Coordinates of C-alpha atoms in Angstrom, one line a residue:
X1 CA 15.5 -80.1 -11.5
X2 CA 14.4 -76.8 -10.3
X3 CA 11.1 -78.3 -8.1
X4 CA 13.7 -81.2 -7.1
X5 CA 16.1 -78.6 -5.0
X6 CA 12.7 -76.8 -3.7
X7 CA 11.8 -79.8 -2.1
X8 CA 14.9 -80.4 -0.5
X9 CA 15.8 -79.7 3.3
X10 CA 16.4 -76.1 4.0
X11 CA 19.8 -76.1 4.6
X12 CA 20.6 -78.6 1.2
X13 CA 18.1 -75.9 -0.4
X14 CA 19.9 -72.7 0.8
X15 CA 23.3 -74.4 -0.2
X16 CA 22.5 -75.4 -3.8
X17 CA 20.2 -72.1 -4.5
X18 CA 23.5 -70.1 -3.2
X19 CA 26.0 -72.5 -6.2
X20 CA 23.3 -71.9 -9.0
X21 CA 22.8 -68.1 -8.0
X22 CA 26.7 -67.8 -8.3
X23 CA 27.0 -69.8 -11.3
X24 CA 24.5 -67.9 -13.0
X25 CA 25.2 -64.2 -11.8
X26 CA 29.1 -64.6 -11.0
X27 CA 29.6 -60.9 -10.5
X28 CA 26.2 -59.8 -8.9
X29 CA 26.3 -59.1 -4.9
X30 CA 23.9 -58.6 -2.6
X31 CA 24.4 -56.5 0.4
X32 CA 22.1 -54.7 3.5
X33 CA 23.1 -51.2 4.6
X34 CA 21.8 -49.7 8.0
X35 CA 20.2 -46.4 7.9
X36 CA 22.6 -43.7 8.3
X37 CA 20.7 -40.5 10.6
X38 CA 21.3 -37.6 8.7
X39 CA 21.3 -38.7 5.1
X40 CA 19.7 -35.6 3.4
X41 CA 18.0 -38.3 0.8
X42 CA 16.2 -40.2 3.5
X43 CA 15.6 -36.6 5.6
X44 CA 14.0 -35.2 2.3
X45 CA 12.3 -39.2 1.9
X46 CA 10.7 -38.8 5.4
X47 CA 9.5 -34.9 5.4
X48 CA 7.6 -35.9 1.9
X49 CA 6.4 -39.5 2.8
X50 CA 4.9 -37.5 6.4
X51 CA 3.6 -34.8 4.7
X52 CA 1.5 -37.2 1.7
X53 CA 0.2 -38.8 5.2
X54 CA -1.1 -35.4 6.4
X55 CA -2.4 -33.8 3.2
X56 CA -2.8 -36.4 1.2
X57 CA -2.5 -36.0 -3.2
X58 CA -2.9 -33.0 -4.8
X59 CA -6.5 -33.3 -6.5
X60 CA -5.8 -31.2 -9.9
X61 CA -9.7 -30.3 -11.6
X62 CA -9.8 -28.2 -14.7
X63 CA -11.6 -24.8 -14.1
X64 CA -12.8 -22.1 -16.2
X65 CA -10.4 -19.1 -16.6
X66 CA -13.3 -16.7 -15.3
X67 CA -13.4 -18.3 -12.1
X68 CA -9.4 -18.5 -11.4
X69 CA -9.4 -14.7 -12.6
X70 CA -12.2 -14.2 -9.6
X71 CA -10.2 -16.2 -6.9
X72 CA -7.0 -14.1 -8.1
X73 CA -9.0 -10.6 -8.0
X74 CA -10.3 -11.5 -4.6
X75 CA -6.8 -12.9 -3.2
X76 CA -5.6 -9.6 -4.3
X77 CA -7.7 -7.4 -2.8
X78 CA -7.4 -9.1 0.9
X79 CA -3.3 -8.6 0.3
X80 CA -3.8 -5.0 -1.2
X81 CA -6.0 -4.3 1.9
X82 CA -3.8 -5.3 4.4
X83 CA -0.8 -3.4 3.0
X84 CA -3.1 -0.3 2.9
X85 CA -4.1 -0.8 6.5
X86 CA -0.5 -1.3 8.0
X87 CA 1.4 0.9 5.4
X88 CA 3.5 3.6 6.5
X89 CA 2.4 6.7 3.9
X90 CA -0.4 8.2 2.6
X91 CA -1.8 7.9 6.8
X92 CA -4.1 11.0 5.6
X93 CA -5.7 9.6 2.5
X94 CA -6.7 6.2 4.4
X95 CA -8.3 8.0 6.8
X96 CA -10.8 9.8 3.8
X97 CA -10.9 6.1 1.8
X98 CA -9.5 3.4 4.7
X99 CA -11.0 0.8 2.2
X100 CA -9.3 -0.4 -1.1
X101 CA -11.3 -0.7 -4.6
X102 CA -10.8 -0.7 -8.0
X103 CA -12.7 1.9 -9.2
X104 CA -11.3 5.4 -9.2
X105 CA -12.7 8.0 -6.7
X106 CA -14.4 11.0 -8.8
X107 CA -12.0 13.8 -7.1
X108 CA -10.8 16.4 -9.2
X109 CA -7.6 17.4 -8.6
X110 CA -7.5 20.5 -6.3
X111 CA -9.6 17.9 -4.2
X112 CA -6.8 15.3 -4.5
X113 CA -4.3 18.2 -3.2
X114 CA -6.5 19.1 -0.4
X115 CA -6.4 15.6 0.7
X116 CA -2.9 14.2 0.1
X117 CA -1.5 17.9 1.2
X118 CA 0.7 18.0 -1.9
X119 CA 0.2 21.2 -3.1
X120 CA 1.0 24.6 -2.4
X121 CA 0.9 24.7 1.5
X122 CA 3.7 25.9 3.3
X123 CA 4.1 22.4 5.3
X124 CA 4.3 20.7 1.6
X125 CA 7.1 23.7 0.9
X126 CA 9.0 23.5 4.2
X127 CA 9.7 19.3 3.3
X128 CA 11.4 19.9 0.3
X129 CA 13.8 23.2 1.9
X130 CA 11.4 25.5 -0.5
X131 CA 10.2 27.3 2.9
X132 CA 12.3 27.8 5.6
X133 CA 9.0 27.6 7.9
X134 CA 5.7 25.7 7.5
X135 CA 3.7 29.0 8.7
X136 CA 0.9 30.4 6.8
X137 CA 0.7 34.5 6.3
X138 CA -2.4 34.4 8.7
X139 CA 0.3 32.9 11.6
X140 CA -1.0 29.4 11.8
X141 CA 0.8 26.3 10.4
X142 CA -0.1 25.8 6.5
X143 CA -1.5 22.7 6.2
X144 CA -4.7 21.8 4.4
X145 CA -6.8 22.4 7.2
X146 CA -6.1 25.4 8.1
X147 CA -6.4 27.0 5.3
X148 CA -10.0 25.4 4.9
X149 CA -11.2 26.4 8.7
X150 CA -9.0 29.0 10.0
X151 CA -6.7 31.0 7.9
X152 CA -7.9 34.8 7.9
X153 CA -7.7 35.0 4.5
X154 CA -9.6 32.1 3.2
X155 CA -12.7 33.3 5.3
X156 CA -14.6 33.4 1.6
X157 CA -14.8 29.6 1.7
X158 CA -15.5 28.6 5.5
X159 CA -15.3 24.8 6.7
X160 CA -16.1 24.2 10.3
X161 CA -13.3 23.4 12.2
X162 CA -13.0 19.9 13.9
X163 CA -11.8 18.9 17.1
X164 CA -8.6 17.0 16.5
X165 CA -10.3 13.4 17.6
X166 CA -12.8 13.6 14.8
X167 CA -10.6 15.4 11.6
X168 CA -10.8 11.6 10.4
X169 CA -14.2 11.8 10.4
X170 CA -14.5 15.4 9.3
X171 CA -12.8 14.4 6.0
X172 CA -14.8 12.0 5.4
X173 CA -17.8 13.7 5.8
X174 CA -16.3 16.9 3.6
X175 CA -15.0 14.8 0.6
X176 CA -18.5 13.2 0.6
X177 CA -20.4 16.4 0.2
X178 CA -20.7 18.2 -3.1
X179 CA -20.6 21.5 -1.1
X180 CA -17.8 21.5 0.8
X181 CA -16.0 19.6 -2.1
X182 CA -16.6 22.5 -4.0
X183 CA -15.4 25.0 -1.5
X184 CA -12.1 23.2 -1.8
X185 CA -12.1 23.6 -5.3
X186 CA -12.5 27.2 -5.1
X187 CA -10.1 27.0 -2.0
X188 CA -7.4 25.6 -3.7
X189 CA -7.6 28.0 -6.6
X190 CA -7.2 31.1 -4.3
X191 CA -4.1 29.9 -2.6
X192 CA -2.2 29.0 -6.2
X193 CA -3.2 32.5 -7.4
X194 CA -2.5 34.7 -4.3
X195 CA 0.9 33.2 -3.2
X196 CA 2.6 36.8 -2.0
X197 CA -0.7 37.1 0.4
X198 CA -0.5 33.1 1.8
X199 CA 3.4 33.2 1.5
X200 CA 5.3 35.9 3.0
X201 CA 8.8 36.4 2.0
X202 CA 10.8 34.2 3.3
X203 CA 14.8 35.3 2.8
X204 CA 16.1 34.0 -0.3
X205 CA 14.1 31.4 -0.7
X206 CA 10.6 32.9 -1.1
X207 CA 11.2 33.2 -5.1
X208 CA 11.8 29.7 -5.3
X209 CA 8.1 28.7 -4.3
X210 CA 6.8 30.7 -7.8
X211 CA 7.9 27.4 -9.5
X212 CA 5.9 25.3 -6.9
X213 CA 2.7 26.5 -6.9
X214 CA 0.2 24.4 -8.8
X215 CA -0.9 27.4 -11.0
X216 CA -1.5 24.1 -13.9
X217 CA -4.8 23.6 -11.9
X218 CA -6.5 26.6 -12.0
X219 CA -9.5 27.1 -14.2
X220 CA -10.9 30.4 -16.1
X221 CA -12.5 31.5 -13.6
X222 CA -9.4 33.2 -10.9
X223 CA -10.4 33.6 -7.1
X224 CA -8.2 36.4 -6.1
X225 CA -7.9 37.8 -2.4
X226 CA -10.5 40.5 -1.7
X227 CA -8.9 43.9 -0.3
X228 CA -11.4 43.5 3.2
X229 CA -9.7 40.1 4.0
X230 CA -5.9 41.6 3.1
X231 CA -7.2 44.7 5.5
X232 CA -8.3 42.5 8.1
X233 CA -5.1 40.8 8.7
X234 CA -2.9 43.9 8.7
X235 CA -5.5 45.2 11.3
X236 CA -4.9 42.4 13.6
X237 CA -1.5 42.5 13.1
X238 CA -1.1 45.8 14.1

């Protein structure tokens, strides 16, 4: 019967196909709906069907858990680089170690507050309200290099002082010699131990800075101010 209707004219065939589809499926329907422009369903249908064209299917291959760790290290790295470069703090650090790595630096740490300036320098004092002035007792501001190439009183441990264009490189050059890193050892223990020399009273505030001073870092042996350097000052001052 069926290959009888098939063989019938086209418009016997669609009539009779239409009376058995209806006798057979009584309640089924059949219906053609435009595309509607803005459907989020075909939106998302198009932006994934596009992007299979462009990139094609994700090709998964099993790896060893060594070589993802490598790809990760090295990923991480690139990203901790870049926030080191364009970061906002710690400006006078990168410019001693401007590349990152995951091995510690050997500093010690009157070397580490030489460097970072958080220590006991009247600048690092002034920030938090413990000073009411960054000035050192020689009259020059108290930051790290000052006391290292200019102060009066720290003329026992000289550093030569560099021209403002080159202090990036003269840190460089200082943290990378034994010498002069030791000289800033022996630096940073004089200032902690001679505070009422490097700190002159300062109103009501000057006791505060006897809880500041890193005093934790000093070692047996104490580098105290020598009486020619304390005379030397009061001679220029007067």
């Amino acid at each position: 019967m069926e290959d009888l209707i098939l063989k019938t004219t086209v418009g016997q065939y669609s009539f009779t196909s239409h009376s058995c589809r209806k006798s057979i499926f009584p309640k089924m329907t059949l219906n053609s709906h435009a595309r509607i422009d803005g459907s989020s369903g075909n939106e998302a249908a198009d932006v994934l069907a596009k992007k299979a064209t462009q990139e094609g299917i994700p090709t998964y291959i099993p790896a060893p858990r060594n070589l993802i760790k490598g790809l990760l290290q090295k990923e991480s790295i690139i990203r901790w680089q870049k926030e080191w470069d364009n970061g906002d703090t710690g400006r006078c650090v990168h410019n001693v170690l401007p590349k990152v790595k995951t091995i510690p630096t050997p500093w010690q740490r009157p070397e580490i507050i030489c460097v970072t300036g958080h220590g006991p320098f009247a600048t690092y004092l002034k920030r938090f309200n413990i000073k009411s002035n960054d000035s050192c007792g020689c009259g020059n501001m108290g930051n790290p290099l000052n006391y290292a190439t200019s102060c009066l009183f720290t003329t026992s441990y000289p550093l030569t002082k560099p021209s403002a264009d080159l202090e990036p490189l003269w840190w460089k050059r200082v943290m990378s010699n034994n010498n002069s890193k030791s000289k800033i050892r022996k630096l940073i223990y004089f200032i902690a131990e001679n505070e009422t020399l490097l700190f002159p009273k300062d109103g009501d505030n000057y006791p505060r800075t006897q809880l500041t001073l890193c005093t934790h870092i000093l070692s047996s042996s104490i580098h105290r101010a020598r009486p020619s350097q304390i005379q030397q000052h009061n001679d220029l001052k007067d």
